[in-house]
PDB file of C-alpha atoms and ligand atoms in Angstrom:
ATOM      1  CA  UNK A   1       0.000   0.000   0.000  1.00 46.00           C
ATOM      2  CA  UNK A   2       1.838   3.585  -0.635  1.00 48.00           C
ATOM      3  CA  UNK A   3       2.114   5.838   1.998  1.00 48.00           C
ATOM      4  CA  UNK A   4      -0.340   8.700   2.244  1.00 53.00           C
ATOM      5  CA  UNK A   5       0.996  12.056   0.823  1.00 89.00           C
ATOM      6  CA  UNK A   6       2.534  14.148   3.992  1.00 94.00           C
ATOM      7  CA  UNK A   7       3.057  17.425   4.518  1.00 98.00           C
ATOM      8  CA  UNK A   8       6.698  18.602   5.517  1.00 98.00           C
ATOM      9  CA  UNK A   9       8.135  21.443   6.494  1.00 98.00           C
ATOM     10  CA  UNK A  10       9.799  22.161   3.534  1.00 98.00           C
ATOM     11  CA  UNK A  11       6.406  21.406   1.743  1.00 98.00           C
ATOM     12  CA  UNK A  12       4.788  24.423   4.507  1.00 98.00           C
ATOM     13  CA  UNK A  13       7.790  26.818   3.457  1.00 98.00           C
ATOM     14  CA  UNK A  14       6.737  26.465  -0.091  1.00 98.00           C
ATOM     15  CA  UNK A  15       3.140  27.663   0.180  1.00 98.00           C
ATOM     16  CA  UNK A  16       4.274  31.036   0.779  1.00 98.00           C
ATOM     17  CA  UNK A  17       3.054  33.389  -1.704  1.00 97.00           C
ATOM     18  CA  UNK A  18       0.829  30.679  -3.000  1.00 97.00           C
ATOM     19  CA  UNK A  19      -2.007  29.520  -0.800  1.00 97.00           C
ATOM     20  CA  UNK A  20      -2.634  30.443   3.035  1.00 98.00           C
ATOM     21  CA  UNK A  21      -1.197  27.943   5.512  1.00 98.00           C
ATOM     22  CA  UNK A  22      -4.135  26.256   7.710  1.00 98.00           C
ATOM     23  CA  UNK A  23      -2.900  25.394  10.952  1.00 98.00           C
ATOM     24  CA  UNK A  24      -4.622  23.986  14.194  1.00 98.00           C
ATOM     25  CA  UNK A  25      -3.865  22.627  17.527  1.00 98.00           C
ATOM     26  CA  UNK A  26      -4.806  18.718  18.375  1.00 98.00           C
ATOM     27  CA  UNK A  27      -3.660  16.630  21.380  1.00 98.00           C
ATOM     28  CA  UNK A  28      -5.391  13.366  21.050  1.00 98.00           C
ATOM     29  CA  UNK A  29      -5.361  10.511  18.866  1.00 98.00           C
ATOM     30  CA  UNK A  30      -9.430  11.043  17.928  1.00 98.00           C
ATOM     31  CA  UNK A  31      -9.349  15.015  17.462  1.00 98.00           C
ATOM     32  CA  UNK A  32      -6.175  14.815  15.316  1.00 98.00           C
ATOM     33  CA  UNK A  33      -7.957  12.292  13.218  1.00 98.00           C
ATOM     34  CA  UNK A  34     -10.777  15.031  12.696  1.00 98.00           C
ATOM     35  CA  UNK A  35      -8.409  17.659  11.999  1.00 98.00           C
ATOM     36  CA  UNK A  36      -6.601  15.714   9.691  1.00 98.00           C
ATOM     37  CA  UNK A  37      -9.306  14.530   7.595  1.00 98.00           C
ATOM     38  CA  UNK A  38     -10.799  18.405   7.238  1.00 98.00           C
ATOM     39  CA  UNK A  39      -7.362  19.070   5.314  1.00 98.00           C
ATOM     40  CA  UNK A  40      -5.613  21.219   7.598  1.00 98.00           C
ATOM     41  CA  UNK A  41      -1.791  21.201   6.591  1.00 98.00           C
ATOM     42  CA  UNK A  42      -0.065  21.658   9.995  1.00 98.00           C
ATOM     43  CA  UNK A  43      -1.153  20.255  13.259  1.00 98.00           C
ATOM     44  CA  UNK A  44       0.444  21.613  16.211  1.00 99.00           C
ATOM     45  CA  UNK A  45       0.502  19.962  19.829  1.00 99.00           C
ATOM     46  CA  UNK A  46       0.633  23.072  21.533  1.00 98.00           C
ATOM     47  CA  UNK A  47       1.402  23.019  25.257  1.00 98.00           C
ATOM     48  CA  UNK A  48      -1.555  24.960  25.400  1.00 98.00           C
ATOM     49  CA  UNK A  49      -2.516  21.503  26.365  1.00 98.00           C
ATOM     50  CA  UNK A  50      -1.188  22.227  29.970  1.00 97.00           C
ATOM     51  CA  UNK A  51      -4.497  24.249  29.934  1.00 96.00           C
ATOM     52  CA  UNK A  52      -6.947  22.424  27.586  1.00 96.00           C
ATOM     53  CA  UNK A  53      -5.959  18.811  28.481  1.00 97.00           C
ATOM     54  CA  UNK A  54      -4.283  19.149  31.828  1.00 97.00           C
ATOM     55  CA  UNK A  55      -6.066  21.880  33.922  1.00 96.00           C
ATOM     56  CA  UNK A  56      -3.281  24.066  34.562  1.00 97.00           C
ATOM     57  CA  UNK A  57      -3.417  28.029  34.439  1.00 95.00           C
ATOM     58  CA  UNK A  58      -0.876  28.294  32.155  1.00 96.00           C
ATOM     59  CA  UNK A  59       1.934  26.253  30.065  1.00 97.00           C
ATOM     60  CA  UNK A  60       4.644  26.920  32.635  1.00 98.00           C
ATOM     61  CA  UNK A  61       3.842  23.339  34.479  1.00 98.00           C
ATOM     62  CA  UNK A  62       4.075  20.950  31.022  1.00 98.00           C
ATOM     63  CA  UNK A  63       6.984  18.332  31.429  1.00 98.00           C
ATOM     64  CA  UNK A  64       8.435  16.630  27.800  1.00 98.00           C
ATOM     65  CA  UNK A  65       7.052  13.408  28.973  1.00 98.00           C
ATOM     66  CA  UNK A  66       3.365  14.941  28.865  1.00 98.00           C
ATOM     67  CA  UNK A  67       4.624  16.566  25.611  1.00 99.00           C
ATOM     68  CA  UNK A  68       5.728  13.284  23.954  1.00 99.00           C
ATOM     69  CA  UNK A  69       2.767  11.027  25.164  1.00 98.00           C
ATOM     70  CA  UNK A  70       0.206  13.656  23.527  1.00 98.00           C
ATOM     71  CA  UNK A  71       2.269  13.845  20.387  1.00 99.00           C
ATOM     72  CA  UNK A  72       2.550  10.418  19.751  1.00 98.00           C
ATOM     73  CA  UNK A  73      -1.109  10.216  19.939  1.00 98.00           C
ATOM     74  CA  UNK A  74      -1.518  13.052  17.719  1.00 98.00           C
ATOM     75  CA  UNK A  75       0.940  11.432  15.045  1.00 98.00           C
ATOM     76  CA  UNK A  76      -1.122   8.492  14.832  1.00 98.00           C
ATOM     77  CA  UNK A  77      -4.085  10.044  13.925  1.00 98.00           C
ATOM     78  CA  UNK A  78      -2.852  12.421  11.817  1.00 98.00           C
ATOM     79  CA  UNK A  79      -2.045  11.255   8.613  1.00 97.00           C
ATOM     80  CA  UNK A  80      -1.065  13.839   6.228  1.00 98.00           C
ATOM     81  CA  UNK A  81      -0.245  16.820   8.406  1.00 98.00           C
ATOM     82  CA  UNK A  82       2.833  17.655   9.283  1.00 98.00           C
ATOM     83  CA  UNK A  83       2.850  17.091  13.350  1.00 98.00           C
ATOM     84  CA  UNK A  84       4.675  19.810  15.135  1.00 99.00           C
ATOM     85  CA  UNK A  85       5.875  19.597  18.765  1.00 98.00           C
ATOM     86  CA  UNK A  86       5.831  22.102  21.134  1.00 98.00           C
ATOM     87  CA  UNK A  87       8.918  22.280  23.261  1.00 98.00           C
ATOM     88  CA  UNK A  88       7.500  23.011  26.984  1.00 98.00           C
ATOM     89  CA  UNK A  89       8.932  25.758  29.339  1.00 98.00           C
ATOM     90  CA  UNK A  90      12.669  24.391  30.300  1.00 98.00           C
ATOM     91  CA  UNK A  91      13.466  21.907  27.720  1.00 98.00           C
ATOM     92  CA  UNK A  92      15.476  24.106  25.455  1.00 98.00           C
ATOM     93  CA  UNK A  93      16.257  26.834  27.195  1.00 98.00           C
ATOM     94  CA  UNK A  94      19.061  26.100  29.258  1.00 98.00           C
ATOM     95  CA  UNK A  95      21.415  24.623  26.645  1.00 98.00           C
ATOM     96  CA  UNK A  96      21.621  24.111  22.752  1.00 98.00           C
ATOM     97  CA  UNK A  97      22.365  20.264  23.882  1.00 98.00           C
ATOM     98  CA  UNK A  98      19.242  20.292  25.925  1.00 98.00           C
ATOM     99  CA  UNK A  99      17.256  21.887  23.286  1.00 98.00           C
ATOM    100  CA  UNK A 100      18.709  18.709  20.730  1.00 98.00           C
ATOM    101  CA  UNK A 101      18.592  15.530  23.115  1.00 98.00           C
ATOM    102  CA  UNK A 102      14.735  16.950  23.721  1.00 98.00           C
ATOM    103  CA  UNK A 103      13.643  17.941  20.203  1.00 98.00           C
ATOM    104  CA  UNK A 104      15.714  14.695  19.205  1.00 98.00           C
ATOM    105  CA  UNK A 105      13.316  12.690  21.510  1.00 98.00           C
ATOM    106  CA  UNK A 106      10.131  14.285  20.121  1.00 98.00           C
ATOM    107  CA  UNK A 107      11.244  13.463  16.519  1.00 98.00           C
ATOM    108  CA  UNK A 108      12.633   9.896  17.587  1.00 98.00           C
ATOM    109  CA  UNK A 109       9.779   8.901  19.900  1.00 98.00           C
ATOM    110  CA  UNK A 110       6.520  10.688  19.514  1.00 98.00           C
ATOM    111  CA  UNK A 111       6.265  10.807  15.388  1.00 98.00           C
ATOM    112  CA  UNK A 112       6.784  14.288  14.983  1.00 98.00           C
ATOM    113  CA  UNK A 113       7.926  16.143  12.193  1.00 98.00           C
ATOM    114  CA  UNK A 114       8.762  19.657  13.602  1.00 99.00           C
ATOM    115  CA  UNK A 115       9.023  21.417  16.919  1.00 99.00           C
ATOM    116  CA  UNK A 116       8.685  25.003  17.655  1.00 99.00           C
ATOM    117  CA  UNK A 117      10.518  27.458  19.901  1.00 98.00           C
ATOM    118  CA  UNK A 118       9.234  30.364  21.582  1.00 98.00           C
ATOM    119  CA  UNK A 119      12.025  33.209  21.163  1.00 98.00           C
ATOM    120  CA  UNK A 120      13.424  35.647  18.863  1.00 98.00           C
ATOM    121  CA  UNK A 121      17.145  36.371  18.236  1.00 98.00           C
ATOM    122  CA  UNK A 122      18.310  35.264  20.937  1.00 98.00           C
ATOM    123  CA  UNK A 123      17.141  32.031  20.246  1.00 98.00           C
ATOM    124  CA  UNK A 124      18.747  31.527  16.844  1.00 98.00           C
ATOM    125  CA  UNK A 125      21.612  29.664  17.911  1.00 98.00           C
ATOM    126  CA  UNK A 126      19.230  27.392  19.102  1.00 98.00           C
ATOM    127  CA  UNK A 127      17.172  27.182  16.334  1.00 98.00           C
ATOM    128  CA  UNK A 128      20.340  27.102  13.722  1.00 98.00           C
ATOM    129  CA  UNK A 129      21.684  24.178  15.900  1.00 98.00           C
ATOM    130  CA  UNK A 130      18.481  21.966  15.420  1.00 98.00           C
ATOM    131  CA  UNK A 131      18.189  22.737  11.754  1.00 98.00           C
ATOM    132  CA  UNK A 132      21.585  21.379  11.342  1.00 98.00           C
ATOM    133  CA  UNK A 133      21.251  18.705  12.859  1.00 98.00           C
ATOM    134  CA  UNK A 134      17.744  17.567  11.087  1.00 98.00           C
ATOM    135  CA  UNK A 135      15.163  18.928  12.692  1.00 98.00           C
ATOM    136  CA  UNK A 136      12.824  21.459  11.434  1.00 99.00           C
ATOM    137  CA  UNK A 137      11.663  24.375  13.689  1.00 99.00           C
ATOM    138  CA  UNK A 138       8.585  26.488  13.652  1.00 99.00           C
ATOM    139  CA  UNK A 139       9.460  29.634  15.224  1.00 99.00           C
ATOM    140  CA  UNK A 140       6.911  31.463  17.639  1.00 98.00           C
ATOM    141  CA  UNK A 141       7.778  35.787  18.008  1.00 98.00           C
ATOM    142  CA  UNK A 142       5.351  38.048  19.340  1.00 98.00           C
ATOM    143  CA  UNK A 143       3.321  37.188  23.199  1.00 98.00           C
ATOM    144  CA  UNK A 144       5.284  33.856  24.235  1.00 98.00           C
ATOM    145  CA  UNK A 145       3.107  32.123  26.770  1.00 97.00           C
ATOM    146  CA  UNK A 146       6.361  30.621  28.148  1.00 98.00           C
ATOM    147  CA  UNK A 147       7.278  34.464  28.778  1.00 98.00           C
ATOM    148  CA  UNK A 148       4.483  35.491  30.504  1.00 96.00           C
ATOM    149  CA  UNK A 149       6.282  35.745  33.904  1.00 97.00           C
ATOM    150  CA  UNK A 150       8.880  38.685  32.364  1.00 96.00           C
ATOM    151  CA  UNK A 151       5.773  39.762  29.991  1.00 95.00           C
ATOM    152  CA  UNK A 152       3.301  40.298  32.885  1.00 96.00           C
ATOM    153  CA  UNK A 153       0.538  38.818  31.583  1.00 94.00           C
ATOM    154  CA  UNK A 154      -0.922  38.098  28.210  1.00 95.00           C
ATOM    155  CA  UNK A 155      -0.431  41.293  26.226  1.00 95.00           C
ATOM    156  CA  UNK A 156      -0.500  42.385  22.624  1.00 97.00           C
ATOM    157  CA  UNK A 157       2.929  42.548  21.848  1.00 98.00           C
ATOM    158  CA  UNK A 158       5.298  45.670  19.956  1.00 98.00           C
ATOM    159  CA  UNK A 159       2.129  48.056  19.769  1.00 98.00           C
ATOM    160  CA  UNK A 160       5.227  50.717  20.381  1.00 98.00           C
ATOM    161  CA  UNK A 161       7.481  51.748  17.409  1.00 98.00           C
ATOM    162  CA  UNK A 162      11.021  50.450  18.927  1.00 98.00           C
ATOM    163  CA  UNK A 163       9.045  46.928  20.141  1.00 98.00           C
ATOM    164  CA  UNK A 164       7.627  46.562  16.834  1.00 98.00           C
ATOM    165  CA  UNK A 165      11.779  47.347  15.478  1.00 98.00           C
ATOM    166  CA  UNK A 166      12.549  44.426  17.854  1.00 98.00           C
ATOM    167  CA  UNK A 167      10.049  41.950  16.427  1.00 98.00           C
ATOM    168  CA  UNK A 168      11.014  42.737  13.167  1.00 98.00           C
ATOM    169  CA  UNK A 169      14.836  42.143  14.045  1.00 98.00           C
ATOM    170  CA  UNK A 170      13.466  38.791  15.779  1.00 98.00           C
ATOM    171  CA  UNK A 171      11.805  37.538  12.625  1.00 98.00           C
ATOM    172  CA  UNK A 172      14.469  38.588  10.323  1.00 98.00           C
ATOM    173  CA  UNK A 173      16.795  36.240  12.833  1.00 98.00           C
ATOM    174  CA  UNK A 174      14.578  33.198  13.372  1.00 98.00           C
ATOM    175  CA  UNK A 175      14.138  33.051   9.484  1.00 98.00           C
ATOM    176  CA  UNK A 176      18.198  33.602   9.080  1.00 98.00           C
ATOM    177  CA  UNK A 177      18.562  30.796  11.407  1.00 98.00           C
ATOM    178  CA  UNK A 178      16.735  28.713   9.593  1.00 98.00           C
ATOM    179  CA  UNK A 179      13.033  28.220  10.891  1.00 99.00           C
ATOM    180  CA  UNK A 180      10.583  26.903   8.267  1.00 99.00           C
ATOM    181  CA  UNK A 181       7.904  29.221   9.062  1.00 99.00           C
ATOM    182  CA  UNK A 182       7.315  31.680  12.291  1.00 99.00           C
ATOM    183  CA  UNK A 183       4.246  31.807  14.553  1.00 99.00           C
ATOM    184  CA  UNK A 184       3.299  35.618  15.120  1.00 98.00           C
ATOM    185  CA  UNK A 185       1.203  35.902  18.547  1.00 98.00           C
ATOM    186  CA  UNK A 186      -1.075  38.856  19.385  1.00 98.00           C
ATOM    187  CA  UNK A 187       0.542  42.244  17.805  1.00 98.00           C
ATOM    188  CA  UNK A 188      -0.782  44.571  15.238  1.00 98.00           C
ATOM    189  CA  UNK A 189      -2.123  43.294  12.020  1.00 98.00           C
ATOM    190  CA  UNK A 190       0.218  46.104  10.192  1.00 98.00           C
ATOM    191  CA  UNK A 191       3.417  44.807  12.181  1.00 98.00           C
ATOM    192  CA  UNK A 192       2.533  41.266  11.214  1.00 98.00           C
ATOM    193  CA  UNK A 193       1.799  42.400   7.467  1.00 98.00           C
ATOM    194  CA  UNK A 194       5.531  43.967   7.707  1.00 98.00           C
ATOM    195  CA  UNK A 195       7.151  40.728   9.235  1.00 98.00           C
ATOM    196  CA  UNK A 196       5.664  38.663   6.743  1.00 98.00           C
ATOM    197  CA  UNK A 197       6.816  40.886   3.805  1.00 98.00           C
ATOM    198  CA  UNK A 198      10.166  41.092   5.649  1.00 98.00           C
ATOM    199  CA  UNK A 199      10.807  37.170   5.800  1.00 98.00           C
ATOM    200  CA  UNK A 200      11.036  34.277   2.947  1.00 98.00           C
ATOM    201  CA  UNK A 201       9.487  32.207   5.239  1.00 98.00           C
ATOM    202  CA  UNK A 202       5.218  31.883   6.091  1.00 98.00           C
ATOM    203  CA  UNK A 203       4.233  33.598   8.981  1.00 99.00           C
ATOM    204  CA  UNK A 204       1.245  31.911  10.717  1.00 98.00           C
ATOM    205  CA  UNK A 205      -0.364  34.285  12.718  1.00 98.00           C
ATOM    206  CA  UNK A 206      -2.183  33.791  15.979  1.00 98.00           C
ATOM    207  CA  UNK A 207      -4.223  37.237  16.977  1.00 98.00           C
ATOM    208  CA  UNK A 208      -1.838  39.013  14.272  1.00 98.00           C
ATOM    209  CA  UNK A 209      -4.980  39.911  11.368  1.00 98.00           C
ATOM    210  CA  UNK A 210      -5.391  38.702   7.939  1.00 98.00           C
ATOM    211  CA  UNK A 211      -1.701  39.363   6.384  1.00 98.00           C
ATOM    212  CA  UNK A 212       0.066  36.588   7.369  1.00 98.00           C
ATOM    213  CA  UNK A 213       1.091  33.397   5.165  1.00 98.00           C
ATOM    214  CA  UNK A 214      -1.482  31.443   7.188  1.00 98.00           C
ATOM    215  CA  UNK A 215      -3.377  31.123  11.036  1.00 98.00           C
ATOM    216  CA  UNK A 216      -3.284  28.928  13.691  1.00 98.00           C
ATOM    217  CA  UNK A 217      -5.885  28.321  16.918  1.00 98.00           C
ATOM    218  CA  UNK A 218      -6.173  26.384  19.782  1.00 98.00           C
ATOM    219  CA  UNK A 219      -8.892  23.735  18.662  1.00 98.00           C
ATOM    220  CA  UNK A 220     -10.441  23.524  21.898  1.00 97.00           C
ATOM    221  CA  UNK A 221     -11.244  27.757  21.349  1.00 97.00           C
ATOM    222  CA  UNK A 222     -12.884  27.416  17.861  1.00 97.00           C
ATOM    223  CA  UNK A 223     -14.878  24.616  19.279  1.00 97.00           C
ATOM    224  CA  UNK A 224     -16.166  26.150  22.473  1.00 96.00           C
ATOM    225  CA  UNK A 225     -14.727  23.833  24.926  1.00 95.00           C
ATOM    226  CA  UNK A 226     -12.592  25.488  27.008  1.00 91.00           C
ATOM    227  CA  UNK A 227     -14.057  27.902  29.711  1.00 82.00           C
ATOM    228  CA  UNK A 228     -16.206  31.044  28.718  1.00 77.00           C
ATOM    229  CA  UNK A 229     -13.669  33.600  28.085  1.00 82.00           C
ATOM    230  CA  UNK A 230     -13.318  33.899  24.486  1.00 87.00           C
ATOM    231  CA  UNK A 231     -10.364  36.154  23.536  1.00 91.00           C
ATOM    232  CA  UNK A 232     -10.757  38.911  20.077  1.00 94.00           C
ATOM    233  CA  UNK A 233      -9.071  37.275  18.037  1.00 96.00           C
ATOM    234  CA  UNK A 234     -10.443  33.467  18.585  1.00 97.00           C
ATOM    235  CA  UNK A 235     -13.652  32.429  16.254  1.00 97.00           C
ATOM    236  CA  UNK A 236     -15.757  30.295  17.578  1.00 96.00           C
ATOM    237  CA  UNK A 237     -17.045  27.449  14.928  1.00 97.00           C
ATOM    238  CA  UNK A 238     -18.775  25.393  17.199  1.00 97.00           C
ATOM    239  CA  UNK A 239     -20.372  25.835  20.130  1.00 95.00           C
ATOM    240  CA  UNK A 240     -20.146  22.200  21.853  1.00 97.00           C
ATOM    241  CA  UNK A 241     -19.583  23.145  25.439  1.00 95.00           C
ATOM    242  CA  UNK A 242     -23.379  23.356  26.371  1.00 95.00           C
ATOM    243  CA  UNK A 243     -24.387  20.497  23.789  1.00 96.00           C
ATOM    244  CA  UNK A 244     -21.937  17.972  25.578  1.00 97.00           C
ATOM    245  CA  UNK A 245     -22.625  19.213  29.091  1.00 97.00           C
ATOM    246  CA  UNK A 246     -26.708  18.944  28.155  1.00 98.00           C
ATOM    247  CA  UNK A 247     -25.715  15.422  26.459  1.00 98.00           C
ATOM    248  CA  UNK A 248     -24.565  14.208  29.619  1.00 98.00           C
ATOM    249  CA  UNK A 249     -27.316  15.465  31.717  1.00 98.00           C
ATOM    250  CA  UNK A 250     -29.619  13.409  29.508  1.00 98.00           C
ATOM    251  CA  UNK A 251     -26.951  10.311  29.962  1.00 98.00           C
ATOM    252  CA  UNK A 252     -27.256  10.980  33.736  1.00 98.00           C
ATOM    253  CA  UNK A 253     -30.960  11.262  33.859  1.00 98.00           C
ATOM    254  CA  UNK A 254     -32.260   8.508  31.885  1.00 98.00           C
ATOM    255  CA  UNK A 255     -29.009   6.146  34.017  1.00 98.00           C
ATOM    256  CA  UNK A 256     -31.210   7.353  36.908  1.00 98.00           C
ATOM    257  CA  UNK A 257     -34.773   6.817  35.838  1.00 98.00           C
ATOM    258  CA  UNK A 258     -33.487   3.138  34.073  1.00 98.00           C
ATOM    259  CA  UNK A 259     -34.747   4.461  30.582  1.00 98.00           C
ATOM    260  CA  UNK A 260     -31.289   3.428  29.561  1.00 98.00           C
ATOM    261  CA  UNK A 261     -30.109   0.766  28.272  1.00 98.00           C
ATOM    262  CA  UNK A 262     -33.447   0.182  26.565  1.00 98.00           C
ATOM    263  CA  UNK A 263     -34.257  -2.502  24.697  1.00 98.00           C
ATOM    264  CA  UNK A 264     -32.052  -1.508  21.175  1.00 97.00           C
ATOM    265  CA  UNK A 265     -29.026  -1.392  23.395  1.00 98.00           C
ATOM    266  CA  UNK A 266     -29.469  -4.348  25.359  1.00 98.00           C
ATOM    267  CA  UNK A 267     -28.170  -8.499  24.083  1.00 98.00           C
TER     268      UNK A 267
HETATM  269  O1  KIV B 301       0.549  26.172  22.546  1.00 94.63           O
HETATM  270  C1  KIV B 301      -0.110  26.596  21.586  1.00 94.63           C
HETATM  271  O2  KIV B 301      -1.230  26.143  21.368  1.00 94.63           O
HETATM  272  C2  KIV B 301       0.492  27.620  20.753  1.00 94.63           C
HETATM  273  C3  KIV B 301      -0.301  28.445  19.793  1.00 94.63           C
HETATM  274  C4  KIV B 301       0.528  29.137  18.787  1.00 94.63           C
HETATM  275  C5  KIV B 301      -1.558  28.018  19.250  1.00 94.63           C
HETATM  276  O3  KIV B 301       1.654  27.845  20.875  1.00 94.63           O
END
């Protein structure tokens, strides 16, 4: 049987200038199935999964290990995306070895084809050191969860003239060093439409307007399943928080009253 046709990095790169780069999150073997079959091109296993999957307030908490075991779900039910890994808070930033051994594991154990780096220039030794040594990297410039300690919270990012020189500088290095495509979080649609004429690489932008080479979202927002808050830039597609909580209900209730299992699900 031949392999299905899978998008690569290099295949993502290329689609600059030519079509708009769909890109999604997915941390489970079912969902990345789902997103795989609607066509999207680049599935990312964000650590946003600290908060969707795992509970936690933010992505500062997510090990490797939770990292790997999500991703090599994801990889098997994604079939012709290109899988990316997220490398959690701590497994790249102490070292360019650490950053290799741990990308090297996510490549090696989980399936995936790519893992991204929060960081700007200062991170393109890093990022210059993986591509070397085989691994593609989707850079991620702009609000880096992973940051949010130094950042103060979750803010728009380089709404000021010399932070929006800065991000420009940042992109300009973390294409140089030889990312296949950046992640632009949460700045101003004209600073994102001047990265992404700056660079010969995609931008995907996350809460960075319609200019970009493509977007990305956490699935869990576009669906409705994760809390109430819905930030600006999210759409919501679906709405299945209520449905599955008032699906449940009805499971619990008719448990209760012993309309369930009727006759049609009993041997
Ligand atoms: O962790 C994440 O989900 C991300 C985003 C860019 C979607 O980094």
């Amino acid at each position: 049987m031949s392999e299905p046709t899978r998008w690569t990095a290099p295949k993502i790169t290329a689609l600059k200038g030519r079509e708009k780069i769909v890109s999604l999150t997915a941390y489970d073997f079912s969902m990345a199935r789902m997103v795989d079959e609607a066509g999207i091109q680049l599935v990312l296993v964000g650590d946003s999964l600290g908060m969707t999957m795992l509970g936690y307030e933010n992505t500062l908490p997510v090990t490797l290990e939770q990292m790997l075991h999500h991703t090599a779900a994801v990889a098997r039910g994604a079939k012709h995306a290109l899988v990316v890994t997220d490398l959690p808070f701590l497994t790249y930033q102490v070292s360019v070895e650490q950053a290799l051994a741990n990308a090297g594991r996510c490549i090696k154990e989980a399936g995936a084809g790519a893992v991204k780096v929060e960081g700007g220039a200062f991170r393109a030794p890093t990022i210059r050191a993986l591509v070397e040594n085989g691994i593609p990297v989707l850079g991620h410039i702009g609000l880096t969860p992973q940051s949010i300690r130094a950042m103060g919270g979750y803010k728009v990012q380089g709404r000021k003239s010399d932070e929006a020189d800065h991000l420009l500088a940042d992109a300009r290095a973390v294409a140089e060093a030889g990312a296949f495509a950046i992640v632009l979080e949460a700045m101003p649609s004209e600073l994102a439409s001047a990265i992404t004429a700056a660079v010969s690489v995609p931008t995907i932008g996350i809460g960075a307007g319609p200019h970009c080479d493509g977007q990305i979202l956490v699935l869990h927002d576009i669906l409705g399943l994760y809390g109430e808050f819905k930030p600006k830039f999210v759409k919501r597609y679906a709405n299945f928080g209520p449905e599955v909580r008032s699906a449940l209900e009805q499971y619990r209730k008719e448990v209760s009253d012993g309309s369930f299992p009727g006759p049609e699900q009993s041997y």
